[in-house]
């Protein structure tokens, strides 16, 4: 590009910029004139991240940045493109912009930038209800990401965020839950607004409860995002998750009335009862010492509040889901459990484990004393 044309364009943009940002254009022109591409990219990204720069992002990108795009880091180039696209008039224009951007960076040396732009295009397609198109782009992005030894976390974060949005739109709650947590693992939670954090915590909680593949909420219960629901109108949802985790039927009965506030929970009331019953069963097994896990159907019925004729189905469901391992004696109506799936423990459950350890320690001491008593002659010999 002709230096004089660049100088005139930057002068025009400087005149249109807020007074406190005009100095940035002098720096931009200086770095461009001296071909300091890395420094120029840094100052442009900083400028574009300033809210007041919004009206000038698209003109700068189209008439200035594109002229030297080959000379700068392609991932940063896409970052500038994403910031510029926020000023597109609508999603159709924005999608066209992203399509051009993905084509420009689709080269062997810049596949990370290509994935970053492709995921942005998929995100717009989701908003335009083109789920098939979004899935195609996300599958392409995923296959490229799988081939990398390492990639910038911002690329992974964008992929997991958009992938989670896709699965949420498809009502695939298990896949949404997994991808949403992976997204949160890739970002600094402080970068989320309080509203965004609360929204994500709410959506994750709902997904965990209604998913037919998630029976262990440990990762979510330990995640700081859940704290954003404290002292809000959705604080009951956090309490409900902990009630499910410990199989607390009494707490569930108290909190159940709140499920009508969440349409998805209201639609899945029957399933939620089945799920809390399974949790109550695993908790009943967990509380028992390993040598006392042969439970009659009657005992299980009392612990889970499930009708006796439905107990066998409940146990078979738990076995098929991998929540328990063991066998069923249908004639004697006894379930013999030898393993229960580990899960996050609350303080009450930890105290229960402490008491069991004390009992075990006492049993070991008693066994030691007995061996010492009956084996005196042996020790003496």
Short mmCIF file of C-alpha atoms in Angstrom, two decimals:
data_model
loop_
_atom_site.label_atom_id
_atom_site.label_comp_id
_atom_site.label_asym_id
_atom_site.label_seq_id
_atom_site.Cartn_x
_atom_site.Cartn_y
_atom_site.Cartn_z
CA UNK A 1 0.00 0.00 0.00
CA UNK A 2 1.19 3.51 -0.84
CA UNK A 3 2.67 5.09 2.33
CA UNK A 4 0.93 8.36 1.54
CA UNK A 5 -2.44 6.64 1.26
CA UNK A 6 -1.84 4.90 4.61
CA UNK A 7 -0.80 8.14 6.24
CA UNK A 8 -3.93 9.92 4.96
CA UNK A 9 -6.18 7.04 6.05
CA UNK A 10 -4.68 6.92 9.53
CA UNK A 11 -4.90 10.70 9.83
CA UNK A 12 -8.59 10.52 8.93
CA UNK A 13 -9.18 7.75 11.48
CA UNK A 14 -7.25 9.67 14.13
CA UNK A 15 -9.44 12.71 13.61
CA UNK A 16 -12.56 10.56 14.04
CA UNK A 17 -11.25 8.80 17.14
CA UNK A 18 -12.00 9.91 20.71
CA UNK A 19 -9.43 12.40 21.95
CA UNK A 20 -7.93 10.01 24.51
CA UNK A 21 -7.29 7.41 21.78
CA UNK A 22 -5.77 9.66 19.11
CA UNK A 23 -2.23 9.09 20.34
CA UNK A 24 -2.61 5.40 19.45
CA UNK A 25 -2.76 6.27 15.76
CA UNK A 26 0.58 8.02 15.89
CA UNK A 27 2.06 4.85 17.41
CA UNK A 28 0.31 2.68 14.79
CA UNK A 29 1.66 4.79 11.94
CA UNK A 30 5.16 4.80 13.42
CA UNK A 31 5.26 0.99 13.77
CA UNK A 32 3.81 0.51 10.30
CA UNK A 33 6.37 2.89 8.77
CA UNK A 34 9.23 1.04 10.49
CA UNK A 35 7.71 -2.37 9.66
CA UNK A 36 7.66 -3.44 13.31
CA UNK A 37 4.88 -5.97 12.71
CA UNK A 38 4.88 -7.59 16.15
CA UNK A 39 4.65 -4.27 17.98
CA UNK A 40 2.07 -3.03 15.48
CA UNK A 41 -0.08 -6.12 16.11
CA UNK A 42 0.11 -5.63 19.88
CA UNK A 43 -0.97 -2.00 19.75
CA UNK A 44 -3.81 -2.82 17.32
CA UNK A 45 -5.13 -5.62 19.56
CA UNK A 46 -4.95 -3.26 22.54
CA UNK A 47 -6.76 -0.56 20.59
CA UNK A 48 -9.46 -2.93 19.32
CA UNK A 49 -10.10 -4.13 22.86
CA UNK A 50 -10.97 -0.59 23.87
CA UNK A 51 -14.78 -0.20 23.74
CA UNK A 52 -14.53 3.29 22.24
CA UNK A 53 -12.72 1.88 19.19
CA UNK A 54 -15.82 -0.01 18.01
CA UNK A 55 -16.82 2.29 15.08
CA UNK A 56 -13.31 2.18 13.60
CA UNK A 57 -12.56 -1.53 13.80
CA UNK A 58 -14.07 -2.59 10.48
CA UNK A 59 -12.55 0.31 8.45
CA UNK A 60 -9.13 -0.32 10.00
CA UNK A 61 -9.35 -4.04 9.34
CA UNK A 62 -10.54 -3.77 5.73
CA UNK A 63 -8.44 -0.80 4.59
CA UNK A 64 -5.32 -1.15 6.71
CA UNK A 65 -4.75 -4.50 8.44
CA UNK A 66 -5.53 -6.63 5.38
CA UNK A 67 -2.72 -4.90 3.50
CA UNK A 68 -0.06 -6.47 5.74
CA UNK A 69 -1.96 -9.50 7.08
CA UNK A 70 0.63 -11.92 5.66
CA UNK A 71 3.36 -10.33 7.73
CA UNK A 72 1.81 -10.74 11.20
CA UNK A 73 0.99 -13.68 13.43
CA UNK A 74 -2.06 -15.31 11.85
CA UNK A 75 -3.73 -16.14 15.15
CA UNK A 76 -3.50 -12.47 16.18
CA UNK A 77 -4.77 -11.52 12.72
CA UNK A 78 -7.88 -13.66 13.31
CA UNK A 79 -8.26 -12.10 16.78
CA UNK A 80 -8.38 -8.68 15.13
CA UNK A 81 -10.91 -10.06 12.64
CA UNK A 82 -13.15 -11.37 15.44
CA UNK A 83 -13.06 -8.02 17.21
CA UNK A 84 -13.87 -6.25 13.94
CA UNK A 85 -16.79 -8.57 13.21
CA UNK A 86 -18.62 -7.35 16.30
CA UNK A 87 -19.44 -4.26 14.24
CA UNK A 88 -21.06 -6.12 11.33
CA UNK A 89 -24.66 -5.07 10.74
CA UNK A 90 -26.12 -8.57 11.23
CA UNK A 91 -25.20 -12.25 11.46
CA UNK A 92 -25.50 -12.84 7.73
CA UNK A 93 -22.93 -10.13 7.02
CA UNK A 94 -20.82 -11.44 9.89
CA UNK A 95 -20.87 -14.99 8.51
CA UNK A 96 -19.72 -13.74 5.09
CA UNK A 97 -16.92 -11.85 6.83
CA UNK A 98 -15.83 -14.99 8.71
CA UNK A 99 -15.99 -17.14 5.59
CA UNK A 100 -13.55 -14.77 3.88
CA UNK A 101 -11.37 -14.78 6.96
CA UNK A 102 -11.21 -18.58 7.19
CA UNK A 103 -10.22 -18.84 3.53
CA UNK A 104 -7.44 -16.33 4.03
CA UNK A 105 -5.81 -18.26 6.90
CA UNK A 106 -6.46 -21.78 5.63
CA UNK A 107 -2.81 -22.62 5.03
CA UNK A 108 -0.58 -25.42 6.39
CA UNK A 109 1.39 -22.99 8.57
CA UNK A 110 -1.64 -21.35 10.16
CA UNK A 111 -4.06 -24.16 10.95
CA UNK A 112 -4.54 -22.89 14.52
CA UNK A 113 -5.76 -19.56 13.12
CA UNK A 114 -7.95 -21.45 10.64
CA UNK A 115 -9.59 -23.39 13.47
CA UNK A 116 -10.12 -20.17 15.44
CA UNK A 117 -11.88 -18.51 12.49
CA UNK A 118 -13.81 -21.67 11.57
CA UNK A 119 -15.22 -21.97 15.10
CA UNK A 120 -16.29 -18.31 14.97
CA UNK A 121 -18.17 -19.06 11.74
CA UNK A 122 -19.80 -22.10 13.38
CA UNK A 123 -20.94 -19.91 16.27
CA UNK A 124 -22.70 -17.55 13.86
CA UNK A 125 -24.30 -20.51 12.05
CA UNK A 126 -25.73 -21.66 15.37
CA UNK A 127 -27.37 -18.28 15.86
CA UNK A 128 -28.76 -18.55 12.32
CA UNK A 129 -30.17 -22.02 13.19
CA UNK A 130 -27.89 -23.75 10.68
CA UNK A 131 -27.06 -26.62 13.03
CA UNK A 132 -25.85 -28.95 10.27
CA UNK A 133 -23.44 -26.32 8.94
CA UNK A 134 -22.18 -25.58 12.43
CA UNK A 135 -21.61 -29.29 13.14
CA UNK A 136 -19.64 -29.68 9.92
CA UNK A 137 -17.34 -26.78 10.83
CA UNK A 138 -16.93 -28.02 14.41
CA UNK A 139 -16.07 -31.54 13.25
CA UNK A 140 -13.43 -30.11 10.90
CA UNK A 141 -12.03 -27.97 13.71
CA UNK A 142 -11.97 -30.91 16.12
CA UNK A 143 -10.06 -33.14 13.70
CA UNK A 144 -7.42 -30.44 13.25
CA UNK A 145 -7.17 -29.78 16.99
CA UNK A 146 -6.65 -33.50 17.61
CA UNK A 147 -3.62 -33.42 15.30
CA UNK A 148 -1.88 -30.66 17.31
CA UNK A 149 0.63 -31.37 20.06
CA UNK A 150 -0.27 -28.03 21.61
CA UNK A 151 -2.35 -24.99 20.78
CA UNK A 152 -3.20 -21.67 22.41
CA UNK A 153 -5.85 -22.01 25.12
CA UNK A 154 -7.97 -19.29 23.47
CA UNK A 155 -8.45 -21.60 20.47
CA UNK A 156 -9.49 -24.53 22.64
CA UNK A 157 -11.74 -22.25 24.70
CA UNK A 158 -13.53 -21.00 21.58
CA UNK A 159 -14.01 -24.56 20.33
CA UNK A 160 -15.40 -25.90 23.61
CA UNK A 161 -17.68 -22.88 24.08
CA UNK A 162 -19.20 -23.24 20.61
CA UNK A 163 -19.33 -27.03 20.82
CA UNK A 164 -21.21 -26.69 24.13
CA UNK A 165 -23.65 -24.26 22.51
CA UNK A 166 -24.27 -26.75 19.70
CA UNK A 167 -25.03 -29.61 22.09
CA UNK A 168 -27.23 -27.34 24.18
CA UNK A 169 -29.23 -26.50 21.05
CA UNK A 170 -29.53 -30.25 20.33
CA UNK A 171 -30.59 -30.95 23.95
CA UNK A 172 -27.66 -33.36 24.34
CA UNK A 173 -27.16 -32.56 28.00
CA UNK A 174 -24.28 -34.96 28.70
CA UNK A 175 -22.16 -33.63 25.82
CA UNK A 176 -23.08 -30.04 26.73
CA UNK A 177 -22.00 -30.63 30.34
CA UNK A 178 -18.64 -32.05 29.28
CA UNK A 179 -17.83 -29.30 26.78
CA UNK A 180 -19.04 -26.48 29.04
CA UNK A 181 -16.73 -27.67 31.84
CA UNK A 182 -13.83 -27.97 29.38
CA UNK A 183 -14.50 -24.40 28.25
CA UNK A 184 -14.39 -23.16 31.85
CA UNK A 185 -11.09 -25.03 32.33
CA UNK A 186 -9.58 -23.03 29.45
CA UNK A 187 -10.44 -19.54 30.70
CA UNK A 188 -9.87 -17.31 33.68
CA UNK A 189 -13.20 -17.25 35.52
CA UNK A 190 -12.53 -13.64 36.47
CA UNK A 191 -12.99 -12.76 32.79
CA UNK A 192 -16.68 -13.73 33.01
CA UNK A 193 -19.24 -11.17 34.06
CA UNK A 194 -21.34 -12.09 37.08
CA UNK A 195 -24.39 -12.53 34.84
CA UNK A 196 -22.49 -14.83 32.48
CA UNK A 197 -21.08 -16.89 35.37
CA UNK A 198 -24.56 -17.29 36.88
CA UNK A 199 -26.04 -18.24 33.52
CA UNK A 200 -23.37 -20.89 32.89
CA UNK A 201 -23.70 -22.27 36.43
CA UNK A 202 -27.47 -22.50 35.96
CA UNK A 203 -27.21 -24.25 32.58
CA UNK A 204 -24.57 -26.68 33.88
CA UNK A 205 -26.69 -27.53 36.91
CA UNK A 206 -29.78 -28.20 34.82
CA UNK A 207 -27.76 -30.34 32.38
CA UNK A 208 -26.22 -32.37 35.21
CA UNK A 209 -29.64 -33.11 36.68
CA UNK A 210 -31.55 -34.03 33.52
CA UNK A 211 -28.76 -35.89 31.69
CA UNK A 212 -29.23 -39.65 31.58
CA UNK A 213 -25.45 -40.17 31.43
CA UNK A 214 -24.30 -38.05 34.39
CA UNK A 215 -24.69 -39.55 37.85
CA UNK A 216 -21.59 -38.10 39.45
CA UNK A 217 -21.58 -34.31 39.85
CA UNK A 218 -18.23 -34.12 41.60
CA UNK A 219 -16.46 -31.91 39.06
CA UNK A 220 -19.31 -29.38 39.10
CA UNK A 221 -19.79 -29.45 42.88
CA UNK A 222 -16.11 -28.57 43.34
CA UNK A 223 -16.08 -25.90 40.62
CA UNK A 224 -16.04 -22.26 41.81
CA UNK A 225 -18.57 -21.33 39.09
CA UNK A 226 -21.26 -22.92 41.25
CA UNK A 227 -20.64 -20.34 43.97
CA UNK A 228 -22.10 -17.68 41.67
CA UNK A 229 -25.57 -19.10 42.42
CA UNK A 230 -25.27 -18.31 46.13
CA UNK A 231 -27.74 -15.69 47.37
CA UNK A 232 -29.62 -15.63 44.05
CA UNK A 233 -33.08 -16.78 42.99
CA UNK A 234 -31.42 -19.99 41.77
CA UNK A 235 -29.55 -20.84 44.98
CA UNK A 236 -31.95 -23.77 45.50
CA UNK A 237 -30.43 -25.39 42.42
CA UNK A 238 -27.05 -25.67 44.12
CA UNK A 239 -28.72 -27.20 47.17
CA UNK A 240 -30.54 -29.66 44.91
CA UNK A 241 -27.26 -30.80 43.33
CA UNK A 242 -25.75 -31.52 46.73
CA UNK A 243 -28.94 -33.37 47.77
CA UNK A 244 -28.58 -35.59 44.68
CA UNK A 245 -24.90 -36.13 45.39
CA UNK A 246 -25.57 -37.51 48.86
CA UNK A 247 -28.82 -39.27 47.92
CA UNK A 248 -30.76 -37.20 50.43
CA UNK A 249 -34.43 -38.00 49.79
CA UNK A 250 -35.67 -35.72 52.57
CA UNK A 251 -33.80 -32.73 51.15
CA UNK A 252 -35.09 -33.60 47.68
CA UNK A 253 -38.69 -33.65 48.92
CA UNK A 254 -38.18 -30.19 50.44
CA UNK A 255 -36.58 -28.75 47.28
CA UNK A 256 -38.76 -30.55 44.72
CA UNK A 257 -41.34 -27.75 44.58
CA UNK A 258 -38.67 -25.48 43.09
CA UNK A 259 -38.32 -27.67 40.00
CA UNK A 260 -41.44 -26.06 38.53
CA UNK A 261 -39.36 -22.87 38.19
CA UNK A 262 -37.14 -24.58 35.60
CA UNK A 263 -39.09 -25.92 32.59
CA UNK A 264 -36.55 -28.67 31.83
CA UNK A 265 -36.64 -29.97 35.39
CA UNK A 266 -40.42 -29.80 35.40
CA UNK A 267 -40.51 -31.91 32.22
CA UNK A 268 -38.17 -34.51 33.75
CA UNK A 269 -39.79 -34.94 37.17
CA UNK A 270 -40.25 -38.70 36.80
CA UNK A 271 -36.66 -39.12 35.67
CA UNK A 272 -35.38 -36.95 38.54
CA UNK A 273 -37.13 -39.24 41.02
CA UNK A 274 -35.50 -42.28 39.42
CA UNK A 275 -32.13 -40.52 39.55
CA UNK A 276 -32.39 -39.52 43.22
CA UNK A 277 -33.48 -43.10 44.00
CA UNK A 278 -30.30 -44.43 42.35
CA UNK A 279 -28.28 -41.91 44.32
CA UNK A 280 -30.00 -42.98 47.54
CA UNK A 281 -29.15 -46.60 46.71
CA UNK A 282 -25.45 -45.89 46.11
CA UNK A 283 -25.34 -43.81 49.29
CA UNK A 284 -26.95 -46.63 51.30
CA UNK A 285 -24.29 -49.02 49.99
CA UNK A 286 -21.49 -46.53 50.60
CA UNK A 287 -22.45 -46.06 54.25
CA UNK A 288 -22.06 -49.78 54.92
CA UNK A 289 -18.68 -51.41 55.59
CA UNK A 290 -17.42 -53.68 52.77
CA UNK A 291 -18.21 -56.85 54.74
CA UNK A 292 -21.84 -55.79 55.24
CA UNK A 293 -23.02 -55.04 51.71
CA UNK A 294 -25.41 -57.96 51.25
CA UNK A 295 -28.69 -56.02 51.38
CA UNK A 296 -32.20 -57.43 51.28
CA UNK A 297 -34.70 -55.92 48.88
CA UNK A 298 -36.74 -54.88 51.92
CA UNK A 299 -33.81 -52.94 53.37
CA UNK A 300 -33.16 -51.24 50.05
CA UNK A 301 -36.84 -50.33 49.77
CA UNK A 302 -36.72 -48.68 53.20
CA UNK A 303 -33.52 -46.78 52.32
CA UNK A 304 -34.65 -45.56 48.88
CA UNK A 305 -38.43 -45.25 49.37
CA UNK A 306 -38.86 -47.34 46.20
CA UNK A 307 -41.68 -49.91 46.09
CA UNK A 308 -40.45 -53.48 46.84
CA UNK A 309 -41.55 -54.81 43.45
CA UNK A 310 -39.38 -52.16 41.72
CA UNK A 311 -36.20 -52.81 43.70
CA UNK A 312 -34.77 -55.41 41.34
CA UNK A 313 -35.14 -53.02 38.39
CA UNK A 314 -33.48 -50.25 40.42
CA UNK A 315 -30.48 -52.45 41.25
CA UNK A 316 -30.16 -53.66 37.65
CA UNK A 317 -30.21 -50.04 36.47
CA UNK A 318 -27.44 -49.14 38.92
CA UNK A 319 -25.37 -52.14 37.78
CA UNK A 320 -25.86 -51.32 34.09
CA UNK A 321 -24.81 -47.69 34.63
CA UNK A 322 -21.65 -48.75 36.44
CA UNK A 323 -22.74 -47.11 39.70
CA UNK A 324 -22.44 -50.45 41.52
CA UNK A 325 -20.84 -53.84 40.96
CA UNK A 326 -22.19 -57.03 42.42
CA UNK A 327 -24.89 -59.65 41.95
CA UNK A 328 -28.57 -60.23 42.66
CA UNK A 329 -30.08 -63.29 44.31
CA UNK A 330 -33.60 -63.16 42.94
CA UNK A 331 -34.86 -66.08 45.00
CA UNK A 332 -33.61 -64.80 48.35
CA UNK A 333 -34.20 -61.18 47.28
CA UNK A 334 -30.71 -60.11 48.27
CA UNK A 335 -28.27 -57.82 46.45
CA UNK A 336 -24.57 -58.48 47.12
CA UNK A 337 -22.58 -55.37 46.32
CA UNK A 338 -18.78 -55.42 46.20
CA UNK A 339 -18.05 -51.97 44.70
CA UNK A 340 -19.64 -48.53 44.59
CA UNK A 341 -18.64 -45.69 42.29
CA UNK A 342 -16.47 -43.08 44.06
CA UNK A 343 -17.92 -39.59 44.39
CA UNK A 344 -17.32 -36.24 46.05
CA UNK A 345 -18.13 -36.35 49.77
CA UNK A 346 -19.71 -33.62 51.89
CA UNK A 347 -18.74 -33.17 55.55
CA UNK A 348 -21.42 -35.56 56.80
CA UNK A 349 -20.21 -38.29 54.46
CA UNK A 350 -16.58 -37.64 55.41
CA UNK A 351 -17.54 -38.00 59.09
CA UNK A 352 -19.24 -41.30 58.27
CA UNK A 353 -16.03 -42.49 56.63
CA UNK A 354 -14.06 -41.35 59.70
CA UNK A 355 -16.25 -43.49 61.95
CA UNK A 356 -15.78 -46.47 59.65
CA UNK A 357 -12.03 -46.05 59.77
CA UNK A 358 -12.20 -45.95 63.56
CA UNK A 359 -14.21 -49.18 63.54
CA UNK A 360 -11.67 -50.76 61.19
CA UNK A 361 -8.80 -49.65 63.44
CA UNK A 362 -10.58 -51.13 66.46
CA UNK A 363 -11.17 -54.41 64.59
CA UNK A 364 -7.49 -54.63 63.64
CA UNK A 365 -6.46 -54.07 67.26
CA UNK A 366 -8.87 -56.73 68.46
CA UNK A 367 -7.53 -59.17 65.88
CA UNK A 368 -3.97 -58.38 66.95
CA UNK A 369 -4.80 -58.97 70.59
CA UNK A 370 -6.53 -62.25 69.77
CA UNK A 371 -3.56 -63.50 67.74
CA UNK A 372 -1.24 -62.52 70.54
CA UNK A 373 -3.43 -64.34 73.09
CA UNK A 374 -3.79 -67.66 71.22
CA UNK A 375 -0.25 -67.71 69.82
CA UNK A 376 1.79 -67.19 72.98
CA UNK A 377 3.38 -70.62 72.77
CA UNK A 378 4.25 -70.08 69.11
CA UNK A 379 5.89 -66.71 69.83
CA UNK A 380 7.79 -68.21 72.73
CA UNK A 381 9.12 -71.09 70.60
#
